[in-house]
Short mmCIF file of N, CA and C and ligand atoms in Angstrom, two decimals:
data_model
loop_
_atom_site.label_atom_id
_atom_site.label_comp_id
_atom_site.label_asym_id
_atom_site.label_seq_id
_atom_site.Cartn_x
_atom_site.Cartn_y
_atom_site.Cartn_z
N UNK A 1 0.84 -1.20 0.00
CA UNK A 1 0.00 0.00 0.00
C UNK A 1 0.88 1.25 0.00
N UNK A 2 0.79 2.07 -1.00
CA UNK A 2 1.59 3.30 -0.97
C UNK A 2 1.03 4.28 0.06
N UNK A 3 1.91 4.87 0.80
CA UNK A 3 1.48 5.88 1.76
C UNK A 3 1.79 7.25 1.19
N UNK A 4 0.79 8.09 1.13
CA UNK A 4 1.03 9.43 0.63
C UNK A 4 1.77 10.24 1.68
N UNK A 5 2.83 10.87 1.26
CA UNK A 5 3.63 11.67 2.19
C UNK A 5 2.86 12.91 2.61
N UNK A 6 2.92 13.21 3.89
CA UNK A 6 2.34 14.45 4.40
C UNK A 6 3.48 15.38 4.81
N UNK A 7 3.45 16.56 4.29
CA UNK A 7 4.51 17.51 4.61
C UNK A 7 4.09 18.37 5.79
N UNK A 8 4.80 18.18 6.88
CA UNK A 8 4.49 18.90 8.12
C UNK A 8 5.57 19.95 8.32
N UNK A 9 5.19 21.20 8.37
CA UNK A 9 6.15 22.26 8.68
C UNK A 9 6.00 22.59 10.16
N UNK A 10 7.08 22.40 10.90
CA UNK A 10 7.04 22.56 12.36
C UNK A 10 7.61 23.90 12.78
N UNK A 11 6.84 24.61 13.58
CA UNK A 11 7.34 25.85 14.19
C UNK A 11 7.39 25.63 15.70
N UNK A 12 8.58 25.74 16.27
CA UNK A 12 8.71 25.68 17.73
C UNK A 12 8.82 27.13 18.22
N UNK A 13 7.87 27.51 19.05
CA UNK A 13 7.74 28.93 19.42
C UNK A 13 8.72 29.41 20.46
N UNK A 14 9.52 28.51 21.02
CA UNK A 14 10.52 28.91 22.01
C UNK A 14 11.90 28.84 21.40
N UNK A 15 12.72 29.84 21.71
CA UNK A 15 14.07 29.87 21.17
C UNK A 15 15.09 29.32 22.17
N UNK A 16 14.63 28.96 23.37
CA UNK A 16 15.63 28.60 24.39
C UNK A 16 16.02 27.12 24.31
N UNK A 17 17.24 26.87 24.76
CA UNK A 17 17.86 25.55 24.61
C UNK A 17 17.06 24.44 25.29
N UNK A 18 16.66 24.67 26.54
CA UNK A 18 15.99 23.60 27.30
C UNK A 18 14.48 23.68 27.21
N UNK A 19 13.99 24.21 26.15
CA UNK A 19 12.56 24.46 25.99
C UNK A 19 11.70 23.21 26.21
N UNK A 20 10.69 23.36 27.04
CA UNK A 20 9.72 22.28 27.22
C UNK A 20 8.91 22.08 25.94
N UNK A 21 8.67 23.16 25.24
CA UNK A 21 7.91 23.04 23.98
C UNK A 21 8.71 22.29 22.92
N UNK A 22 10.03 22.46 22.94
CA UNK A 22 10.84 21.67 22.02
C UNK A 22 10.77 20.18 22.39
N UNK A 23 10.75 19.91 23.67
CA UNK A 23 10.62 18.50 24.09
C UNK A 23 9.29 17.92 23.61
N UNK A 24 8.25 18.73 23.71
CA UNK A 24 6.94 18.28 23.22
C UNK A 24 7.01 18.04 21.70
N UNK A 25 7.62 18.97 21.00
CA UNK A 25 7.75 18.83 19.54
C UNK A 25 8.58 17.60 19.19
N UNK A 26 9.64 17.36 19.96
CA UNK A 26 10.48 16.18 19.71
C UNK A 26 9.69 14.89 19.94
N UNK A 27 8.85 14.90 20.97
CA UNK A 27 8.03 13.71 21.22
C UNK A 27 7.09 13.46 20.05
N UNK A 28 6.42 14.52 19.61
CA UNK A 28 5.50 14.39 18.47
C UNK A 28 6.25 13.85 17.25
N UNK A 29 7.43 14.40 17.00
CA UNK A 29 8.25 13.95 15.87
C UNK A 29 8.58 12.46 16.01
N UNK A 30 8.88 12.05 17.24
CA UNK A 30 9.27 10.66 17.49
C UNK A 30 8.14 9.66 17.27
N UNK A 31 6.90 10.08 17.52
CA UNK A 31 5.78 9.14 17.37
C UNK A 31 5.00 9.38 16.08
N UNK A 32 5.48 10.29 15.26
CA UNK A 32 4.75 10.63 14.03
C UNK A 32 4.66 9.43 13.09
N UNK A 33 3.53 9.30 12.40
CA UNK A 33 3.42 8.24 11.39
C UNK A 33 4.52 8.37 10.34
N UNK A 34 4.88 7.22 9.76
CA UNK A 34 5.98 7.22 8.79
C UNK A 34 5.75 8.16 7.62
N UNK A 35 4.48 8.33 7.25
CA UNK A 35 4.22 9.16 6.07
C UNK A 35 4.38 10.65 6.36
N UNK A 36 4.57 11.03 7.62
CA UNK A 36 4.81 12.44 7.92
C UNK A 36 6.26 12.79 7.61
N UNK A 37 6.43 13.77 6.79
CA UNK A 37 7.77 14.29 6.55
C UNK A 37 7.82 15.66 7.22
N UNK A 38 8.54 15.71 8.33
CA UNK A 38 8.53 16.91 9.16
C UNK A 38 9.77 17.75 8.87
N UNK A 39 9.56 19.01 8.54
CA UNK A 39 10.71 19.91 8.43
C UNK A 39 10.45 21.13 9.30
N UNK A 40 11.46 21.47 10.08
CA UNK A 40 11.28 22.61 10.98
C UNK A 40 11.50 23.92 10.25
N UNK A 41 10.67 24.87 10.56
CA UNK A 41 10.87 26.24 10.07
C UNK A 41 11.61 27.00 11.17
N UNK A 42 12.86 27.35 10.90
CA UNK A 42 13.64 28.09 11.89
C UNK A 42 13.11 29.52 11.95
N UNK A 43 12.83 29.98 13.17
CA UNK A 43 12.27 31.34 13.29
C UNK A 43 13.18 32.29 14.05
N UNK A 44 14.26 31.74 14.64
CA UNK A 44 15.11 32.56 15.50
C UNK A 44 15.94 33.60 14.77
N UNK A 45 16.14 33.40 13.48
CA UNK A 45 17.02 34.31 12.73
C UNK A 45 16.23 35.29 11.85
N UNK A 46 14.92 35.30 11.99
CA UNK A 46 14.12 36.14 11.09
C UNK A 46 14.13 37.60 11.55
N UNK A 47 14.53 38.51 10.66
CA UNK A 47 14.44 39.93 11.04
C UNK A 47 13.00 40.30 11.36
N UNK A 48 12.82 41.22 12.29
CA UNK A 48 11.47 41.68 12.62
C UNK A 48 10.78 42.17 11.36
N UNK A 49 9.55 41.76 11.19
CA UNK A 49 8.83 42.16 9.98
C UNK A 49 8.72 43.68 9.89
N UNK A 50 9.01 44.18 8.70
CA UNK A 50 8.95 45.61 8.42
C UNK A 50 8.41 45.75 7.00
N UNK A 51 7.35 46.50 6.86
CA UNK A 51 6.69 46.60 5.56
C UNK A 51 7.61 47.18 4.49
N UNK A 52 8.61 47.95 4.89
CA UNK A 52 9.56 48.49 3.93
C UNK A 52 10.32 47.37 3.21
N UNK A 53 10.38 46.20 3.87
CA UNK A 53 11.13 45.08 3.28
C UNK A 53 10.33 44.33 2.22
N UNK A 54 9.04 44.68 2.05
CA UNK A 54 8.21 43.97 1.07
C UNK A 54 8.82 44.02 -0.33
N UNK A 55 9.47 45.10 -0.62
CA UNK A 55 10.01 45.30 -1.98
C UNK A 55 11.38 44.65 -2.14
N UNK A 56 11.96 44.17 -1.04
CA UNK A 56 13.32 43.62 -1.12
C UNK A 56 13.30 42.10 -0.99
N UNK A 57 14.18 41.42 -1.71
CA UNK A 57 14.25 39.97 -1.52
C UNK A 57 15.06 39.63 -0.27
N UNK A 58 14.38 39.32 0.82
CA UNK A 58 15.05 38.94 2.07
C UNK A 58 15.12 37.42 2.08
N UNK A 59 16.34 36.89 2.07
CA UNK A 59 16.51 35.45 1.92
C UNK A 59 15.77 34.65 2.99
N UNK A 60 15.89 35.08 4.23
CA UNK A 60 15.25 34.33 5.33
C UNK A 60 13.73 34.39 5.19
N UNK A 61 13.20 35.49 4.73
CA UNK A 61 11.75 35.61 4.53
C UNK A 61 11.29 34.67 3.42
N UNK A 62 12.05 34.66 2.32
CA UNK A 62 11.66 33.80 1.20
C UNK A 62 11.72 32.33 1.60
N UNK A 63 12.71 32.00 2.42
CA UNK A 63 12.85 30.61 2.90
C UNK A 63 11.59 30.17 3.65
N UNK A 64 11.17 30.98 4.61
CA UNK A 64 10.03 30.55 5.44
C UNK A 64 8.71 30.63 4.67
N UNK A 65 8.59 31.61 3.79
CA UNK A 65 7.36 31.66 2.96
C UNK A 65 7.27 30.41 2.09
N UNK A 66 8.41 30.01 1.54
CA UNK A 66 8.44 28.81 0.70
C UNK A 66 8.13 27.55 1.49
N UNK A 67 8.65 27.48 2.70
CA UNK A 67 8.39 26.30 3.54
C UNK A 67 6.91 26.19 3.89
N UNK A 68 6.29 27.30 4.18
CA UNK A 68 4.86 27.27 4.51
C UNK A 68 4.05 26.92 3.26
N UNK A 69 4.41 27.53 2.14
CA UNK A 69 3.67 27.26 0.90
C UNK A 69 3.70 25.78 0.54
N UNK A 70 4.82 25.12 0.85
CA UNK A 70 4.99 23.71 0.46
C UNK A 70 4.36 22.74 1.46
N UNK A 71 3.92 23.22 2.61
CA UNK A 71 3.45 22.33 3.67
C UNK A 71 1.99 21.95 3.49
N UNK A 72 1.67 20.70 3.88
CA UNK A 72 0.27 20.30 3.98
C UNK A 72 -0.34 20.84 5.26
N UNK A 73 0.49 20.95 6.28
CA UNK A 73 0.01 21.50 7.55
C UNK A 73 1.18 22.17 8.27
N UNK A 74 0.88 23.25 8.93
CA UNK A 74 1.87 23.92 9.77
C UNK A 74 1.53 23.60 11.22
N UNK A 75 2.47 22.97 11.89
CA UNK A 75 2.28 22.57 13.29
C UNK A 75 3.05 23.55 14.18
N UNK A 76 2.32 24.25 15.03
CA UNK A 76 2.96 25.22 15.92
C UNK A 76 2.93 24.67 17.34
N UNK A 77 4.10 24.54 17.93
CA UNK A 77 4.22 24.09 19.32
C UNK A 77 4.88 25.23 20.07
N UNK A 78 4.13 25.86 20.96
CA UNK A 78 4.62 27.16 21.44
C UNK A 78 4.33 27.41 22.91
N UNK A 79 5.23 28.15 23.56
CA UNK A 79 4.90 28.64 24.89
C UNK A 79 3.97 29.86 24.81
N UNK A 80 3.56 30.30 25.97
CA UNK A 80 2.78 31.54 26.10
C UNK A 80 3.68 32.59 26.72
N UNK A 81 3.71 33.76 26.12
CA UNK A 81 4.44 34.88 26.71
C UNK A 81 3.46 35.98 27.06
N UNK A 82 3.37 36.28 28.33
CA UNK A 82 2.48 37.35 28.79
C UNK A 82 1.08 37.21 28.20
N UNK A 83 0.57 36.00 28.39
CA UNK A 83 -0.80 35.65 28.01
C UNK A 83 -1.07 35.70 26.52
N UNK A 84 0.00 35.66 25.72
CA UNK A 84 -0.23 35.64 24.27
C UNK A 84 0.88 34.90 23.54
N UNK A 85 0.88 35.06 22.25
CA UNK A 85 1.81 34.37 21.36
C UNK A 85 3.19 35.03 21.48
N UNK A 86 4.28 34.24 21.62
CA UNK A 86 5.61 34.85 21.65
C UNK A 86 5.88 35.70 20.40
N UNK A 87 6.66 36.74 20.58
CA UNK A 87 6.94 37.67 19.48
C UNK A 87 7.52 36.96 18.26
N UNK A 88 8.37 35.96 18.50
CA UNK A 88 9.01 35.26 17.38
C UNK A 88 7.98 34.51 16.54
N UNK A 89 6.93 34.04 17.18
CA UNK A 89 5.87 33.33 16.45
C UNK A 89 5.02 34.34 15.68
N UNK A 90 4.67 35.44 16.33
CA UNK A 90 3.86 36.46 15.65
C UNK A 90 4.63 36.99 14.43
N UNK A 91 5.95 37.08 14.59
CA UNK A 91 6.78 37.61 13.50
C UNK A 91 6.65 36.76 12.24
N UNK A 92 6.72 35.43 12.39
CA UNK A 92 6.62 34.60 11.18
C UNK A 92 5.19 34.60 10.63
N UNK A 93 4.21 34.70 11.51
CA UNK A 93 2.84 34.81 11.02
C UNK A 93 2.71 36.05 10.14
N UNK A 94 3.28 37.14 10.59
CA UNK A 94 3.20 38.40 9.83
C UNK A 94 4.03 38.31 8.53
N UNK A 95 5.24 37.80 8.64
CA UNK A 95 6.12 37.71 7.45
C UNK A 95 5.43 36.94 6.32
N UNK A 96 4.81 35.82 6.69
CA UNK A 96 4.22 34.96 5.65
C UNK A 96 2.85 35.45 5.20
N UNK A 97 2.36 36.52 5.81
CA UNK A 97 1.06 37.09 5.40
C UNK A 97 1.24 38.21 4.36
N UNK A 98 2.49 38.53 4.07
CA UNK A 98 2.78 39.69 3.22
C UNK A 98 3.78 39.33 2.14
N UNK A 99 4.02 40.10 1.08
CA UNK A 99 3.35 41.35 0.73
C UNK A 99 1.84 41.14 0.49
N UNK A 100 1.09 42.21 0.64
CA UNK A 100 -0.36 42.13 0.52
C UNK A 100 -0.75 41.43 -0.79
N UNK A 101 -1.65 40.46 -0.65
CA UNK A 101 -2.10 39.72 -1.84
C UNK A 101 -1.20 38.57 -2.21
N UNK A 102 -0.04 38.49 -1.58
CA UNK A 102 0.88 37.40 -1.90
C UNK A 102 1.25 36.59 -0.65
N UNK A 103 0.39 36.66 0.36
CA UNK A 103 0.60 35.85 1.55
C UNK A 103 0.44 34.37 1.21
N UNK A 104 1.04 33.53 2.05
CA UNK A 104 1.01 32.09 1.76
C UNK A 104 0.11 31.31 2.72
N UNK A 105 -0.63 32.00 3.58
CA UNK A 105 -1.42 31.31 4.60
C UNK A 105 -2.77 30.81 4.10
N UNK A 106 -3.42 31.58 3.25
CA UNK A 106 -4.81 31.28 2.92
C UNK A 106 -4.96 29.86 2.37
N UNK A 107 -5.93 29.12 2.92
CA UNK A 107 -6.18 27.76 2.46
C UNK A 107 -5.32 26.70 3.11
N UNK A 108 -4.35 27.14 3.93
CA UNK A 108 -3.49 26.17 4.62
C UNK A 108 -4.23 25.51 5.77
N UNK A 109 -3.65 24.39 6.23
CA UNK A 109 -4.08 23.78 7.48
C UNK A 109 -3.01 24.05 8.54
N UNK A 110 -3.46 24.14 9.78
CA UNK A 110 -2.51 24.30 10.88
C UNK A 110 -3.02 23.55 12.10
N UNK A 111 -2.10 23.26 13.00
CA UNK A 111 -2.46 22.65 14.28
C UNK A 111 -1.62 23.32 15.36
N UNK A 112 -2.23 23.46 16.52
CA UNK A 112 -1.62 24.26 17.60
C UNK A 112 -1.48 23.43 18.87
N UNK A 113 -0.31 23.48 19.46
CA UNK A 113 -0.06 22.87 20.76
C UNK A 113 0.64 23.92 21.61
N UNK A 114 0.21 24.08 22.86
CA UNK A 114 0.97 24.93 23.77
C UNK A 114 1.32 24.13 25.02
N UNK A 115 2.43 24.51 25.63
CA UNK A 115 2.84 23.86 26.88
C UNK A 115 3.42 24.92 27.81
N UNK A 116 3.09 24.76 29.09
CA UNK A 116 3.55 25.74 30.08
C UNK A 116 3.72 25.06 31.43
N UNK A 117 4.68 25.53 32.23
CA UNK A 117 4.76 25.02 33.60
C UNK A 117 3.58 25.47 34.45
N UNK A 118 2.85 26.46 34.01
CA UNK A 118 1.73 26.99 34.77
C UNK A 118 0.47 26.15 34.65
N UNK A 119 -0.54 26.55 35.41
CA UNK A 119 -1.76 25.74 35.46
C UNK A 119 -2.66 25.92 34.24
N UNK A 120 -2.45 26.98 33.47
CA UNK A 120 -3.35 27.21 32.34
C UNK A 120 -2.80 26.65 31.03
N UNK A 121 -1.59 26.14 31.04
CA UNK A 121 -1.06 25.41 29.89
C UNK A 121 -0.84 26.24 28.64
N UNK A 122 -0.80 27.56 28.78
CA UNK A 122 -0.64 28.40 27.58
C UNK A 122 -1.93 28.57 26.81
N UNK A 123 -3.05 28.34 27.50
CA UNK A 123 -4.38 28.41 26.87
C UNK A 123 -4.60 29.71 26.10
N UNK A 124 -4.23 30.80 26.73
CA UNK A 124 -4.50 32.11 26.11
C UNK A 124 -3.70 32.26 24.81
N UNK A 125 -2.43 31.86 24.85
CA UNK A 125 -1.61 31.91 23.62
C UNK A 125 -2.20 30.99 22.55
N UNK A 126 -2.65 29.81 22.98
CA UNK A 126 -3.21 28.86 22.01
C UNK A 126 -4.45 29.41 21.35
N UNK A 127 -5.29 30.06 22.13
CA UNK A 127 -6.51 30.63 21.56
C UNK A 127 -6.19 31.84 20.67
N UNK A 128 -5.23 32.65 21.10
CA UNK A 128 -4.84 33.79 20.26
C UNK A 128 -4.29 33.29 18.92
N UNK A 129 -3.50 32.25 19.01
CA UNK A 129 -2.90 31.69 17.80
C UNK A 129 -3.98 31.20 16.84
N UNK A 130 -4.97 30.51 17.39
CA UNK A 130 -6.09 30.05 16.55
C UNK A 130 -6.80 31.23 15.90
N UNK A 131 -7.00 32.28 16.68
CA UNK A 131 -7.71 33.46 16.16
C UNK A 131 -6.93 34.10 15.01
N UNK A 132 -5.63 34.23 15.21
CA UNK A 132 -4.79 34.85 14.17
C UNK A 132 -4.80 33.99 12.91
N UNK A 133 -4.61 32.68 13.09
CA UNK A 133 -4.57 31.80 11.93
C UNK A 133 -5.90 31.83 11.17
N UNK A 134 -7.00 31.85 11.90
CA UNK A 134 -8.30 31.90 11.23
C UNK A 134 -8.45 33.19 10.44
N UNK A 135 -7.94 34.28 10.99
CA UNK A 135 -8.01 35.57 10.27
C UNK A 135 -7.20 35.53 8.98
N UNK A 136 -6.19 34.64 8.95
CA UNK A 136 -5.34 34.51 7.76
C UNK A 136 -5.90 33.48 6.78
N UNK A 137 -7.06 32.94 7.07
CA UNK A 137 -7.67 31.98 6.15
C UNK A 137 -7.17 30.57 6.32
N UNK A 138 -6.61 30.28 7.50
CA UNK A 138 -6.06 28.96 7.78
C UNK A 138 -7.11 28.13 8.53
N UNK A 139 -7.26 26.85 8.16
CA UNK A 139 -8.11 25.94 8.93
C UNK A 139 -7.28 25.35 10.05
N UNK A 140 -7.79 25.41 11.26
CA UNK A 140 -7.03 24.92 12.41
C UNK A 140 -7.70 23.66 12.95
N UNK A 141 -6.89 22.63 13.20
CA UNK A 141 -7.41 21.38 13.78
C UNK A 141 -8.18 21.72 15.06
N UNK A 142 -9.42 21.25 15.12
CA UNK A 142 -10.30 21.65 16.23
C UNK A 142 -10.03 20.84 17.50
N UNK A 143 -9.88 19.53 17.35
CA UNK A 143 -9.75 18.70 18.55
C UNK A 143 -8.79 17.53 18.28
N UNK A 144 -8.07 17.07 19.30
CA UNK A 144 -8.12 17.60 20.66
C UNK A 144 -7.32 18.90 20.79
N UNK A 145 -7.81 19.77 21.65
CA UNK A 145 -7.04 20.96 21.98
C UNK A 145 -5.95 20.54 22.97
N UNK A 146 -4.73 20.98 22.73
CA UNK A 146 -3.63 20.61 23.63
C UNK A 146 -3.02 21.88 24.22
N UNK A 147 -3.34 22.13 25.48
CA UNK A 147 -2.72 23.20 26.26
C UNK A 147 -2.11 22.49 27.47
N UNK A 148 -0.89 22.05 27.30
CA UNK A 148 -0.29 21.16 28.30
C UNK A 148 0.13 21.95 29.54
N UNK A 149 -0.63 21.76 30.63
CA UNK A 149 -0.35 22.51 31.86
C UNK A 149 0.62 21.73 32.74
N UNK A 150 1.21 22.44 33.69
CA UNK A 150 2.20 21.84 34.62
C UNK A 150 3.18 20.95 33.84
N UNK A 151 3.66 21.49 32.76
CA UNK A 151 4.43 20.65 31.82
C UNK A 151 5.76 20.19 32.41
N UNK A 152 6.33 20.96 33.34
CA UNK A 152 7.59 20.50 33.95
C UNK A 152 7.36 19.24 34.77
N UNK A 153 6.14 19.09 35.32
CA UNK A 153 5.83 17.88 36.09
C UNK A 153 5.75 16.64 35.21
N UNK A 154 5.64 16.86 33.91
CA UNK A 154 5.57 15.72 32.98
C UNK A 154 6.96 15.19 32.62
N UNK A 155 8.00 15.88 33.13
CA UNK A 155 9.38 15.44 32.85
C UNK A 155 9.86 14.53 33.97
N UNK A 156 10.69 13.56 33.60
CA UNK A 156 11.29 12.72 34.65
C UNK A 156 12.61 13.35 35.11
N UNK A 157 13.36 12.63 35.96
CA UNK A 157 14.58 13.22 36.53
C UNK A 157 15.64 13.53 35.48
N UNK A 158 15.57 12.83 34.37
CA UNK A 158 16.53 13.10 33.28
C UNK A 158 16.06 14.22 32.35
N UNK A 159 14.92 14.80 32.68
CA UNK A 159 14.41 15.88 31.84
C UNK A 159 13.68 15.38 30.61
N UNK A 160 13.35 14.10 30.60
CA UNK A 160 12.63 13.52 29.46
C UNK A 160 11.13 13.59 29.70
N UNK A 161 10.40 13.81 28.62
CA UNK A 161 8.94 13.86 28.72
C UNK A 161 8.41 12.43 28.82
N UNK A 162 7.98 12.03 30.00
CA UNK A 162 7.58 10.62 30.18
C UNK A 162 6.22 10.47 30.86
N UNK A 163 5.61 11.54 31.33
CA UNK A 163 4.34 11.42 32.04
C UNK A 163 3.27 10.78 31.15
N UNK A 164 2.66 9.73 31.67
CA UNK A 164 1.75 8.92 30.84
C UNK A 164 0.55 9.73 30.31
N UNK A 165 0.01 10.59 31.16
CA UNK A 165 -1.17 11.35 30.71
C UNK A 165 -0.81 12.36 29.63
N UNK A 166 0.34 12.99 29.80
CA UNK A 166 0.78 13.95 28.78
C UNK A 166 1.03 13.23 27.45
N UNK A 167 1.70 12.08 27.54
CA UNK A 167 2.02 11.35 26.31
C UNK A 167 0.74 10.84 25.64
N UNK A 168 -0.22 10.41 26.45
CA UNK A 168 -1.48 9.90 25.88
C UNK A 168 -2.21 11.02 25.13
N UNK A 169 -2.22 12.20 25.70
CA UNK A 169 -2.86 13.34 25.04
C UNK A 169 -2.15 13.67 23.73
N UNK A 170 -0.82 13.66 23.78
CA UNK A 170 -0.06 13.97 22.56
C UNK A 170 -0.26 12.88 21.49
N UNK A 171 -0.34 11.64 21.92
CA UNK A 171 -0.60 10.55 20.96
C UNK A 171 -1.95 10.75 20.29
N UNK A 172 -2.92 11.13 21.09
CA UNK A 172 -4.26 11.35 20.56
C UNK A 172 -4.26 12.51 19.57
N UNK A 173 -3.48 13.53 19.91
CA UNK A 173 -3.34 14.68 19.02
C UNK A 173 -2.74 14.27 17.67
N UNK A 174 -1.68 13.46 17.73
CA UNK A 174 -1.02 13.02 16.49
C UNK A 174 -1.99 12.21 15.63
N UNK A 175 -2.75 11.33 16.27
CA UNK A 175 -3.71 10.52 15.51
C UNK A 175 -4.78 11.39 14.87
N UNK A 176 -5.27 12.36 15.62
CA UNK A 176 -6.32 13.24 15.09
C UNK A 176 -5.78 14.09 13.93
N UNK A 177 -4.57 14.56 14.09
CA UNK A 177 -3.98 15.37 13.02
C UNK A 177 -3.77 14.52 11.77
N UNK A 178 -3.30 13.31 11.96
CA UNK A 178 -3.07 12.42 10.82
C UNK A 178 -4.39 12.13 10.10
N UNK A 179 -5.43 11.84 10.87
CA UNK A 179 -6.73 11.54 10.25
C UNK A 179 -7.26 12.76 9.49
N UNK A 180 -7.03 13.93 10.04
CA UNK A 180 -7.50 15.17 9.41
C UNK A 180 -6.77 15.41 8.08
N UNK A 181 -5.49 15.02 8.03
CA UNK A 181 -4.70 15.24 6.82
C UNK A 181 -5.08 14.27 5.72
N UNK A 182 -5.65 13.15 6.10
CA UNK A 182 -6.07 12.17 5.10
C UNK A 182 -7.32 12.66 4.37
N UNK A 183 -8.13 13.45 5.07
CA UNK A 183 -9.38 13.94 4.47
C UNK A 183 -9.13 14.66 3.15
C1 FMN B 1 8.49 36.81 28.62
C2 FMN B 1 7.80 35.64 29.26
C3 FMN B 1 6.45 35.71 29.54
C4 FMN B 1 5.79 34.60 30.07
N1 FMN B 1 4.44 34.64 30.25
C5 FMN B 1 3.77 33.51 30.55
C6 FMN B 1 2.35 33.45 30.47
O1 FMN B 1 1.69 34.42 30.18
N2 FMN B 1 1.74 32.27 30.75
C7 FMN B 1 2.45 31.14 31.06
O2 FMN B 1 1.84 30.10 31.28
N3 FMN B 1 3.80 31.16 31.15
C8 FMN B 1 4.47 32.31 30.88
N4 FMN B 1 5.84 32.34 30.90
C9 FMN B 1 6.57 31.17 31.41
C10 FMN B 1 6.77 30.15 30.31
O3 FMN B 1 5.63 29.34 30.21
C11 FMN B 1 7.99 29.29 30.66
O4 FMN B 1 9.15 30.09 30.66
C12 FMN B 1 8.14 28.13 29.71
O5 FMN B 1 9.17 27.27 30.15
C13 FMN B 1 8.42 28.63 28.31
O6 FMN B 1 8.38 27.57 27.40
P1 FMN B 1 9.72 26.87 26.89
O7 FMN B 1 10.21 26.04 28.06
O8 FMN B 1 9.28 26.03 25.76
O9 FMN B 1 10.69 27.96 26.54
C14 FMN B 1 6.52 33.44 30.40
C15 FMN B 1 7.90 33.40 30.14
C16 FMN B 1 8.53 34.47 29.57
C17 FMN B 1 10.01 34.38 29.27
#
């Protein structure tokens, strides 16, 4: 049976080395179905979006616009910063929405995961992210919603993500995303 490849563009919303969100993204990558081809979109080196740059060929901008355009789904795994989306994530959302009329978001699919050591799991950032993506014409996977709370408690002594409930939720998320991509 031939398996159709699914191109997953991964955005990790945290730039820090020991990021819990990166651990979550790594777990998802590790359990992903074979037909998922995951490529990360690096966001740490992107200049802050400036409309004056619309007329200039910015290599890093073209790279990420191309990666989004080529993806079947954009998977965002992100922390919450001050009850919203981290600036680095908002930056790529803006970059790929422009120049006007030539944005690459419309008609795309996306899925959102947030993780936080706090009790709300990055809920507010996750909802803001959904709102922004919907405004850009992106369909966002509806369920399961993953706002992983107390995420540091899901790590074992070696710093590995091993908590059974967290992993079960992420497994369910991967299955739902895969089924949605088959549609
Ligand atoms: C600027 C800043 C703002 C933050 N604001 C929130 C917040 O609003 N809600 C929350 O749950 N955690 C907040 N945090 C804590 C992050 O959830 C925590 O640092 C987490 O580890 C970040 O994810 P990461 O480990 O993937 O980098 C904030 C952290 C920073 C650096």
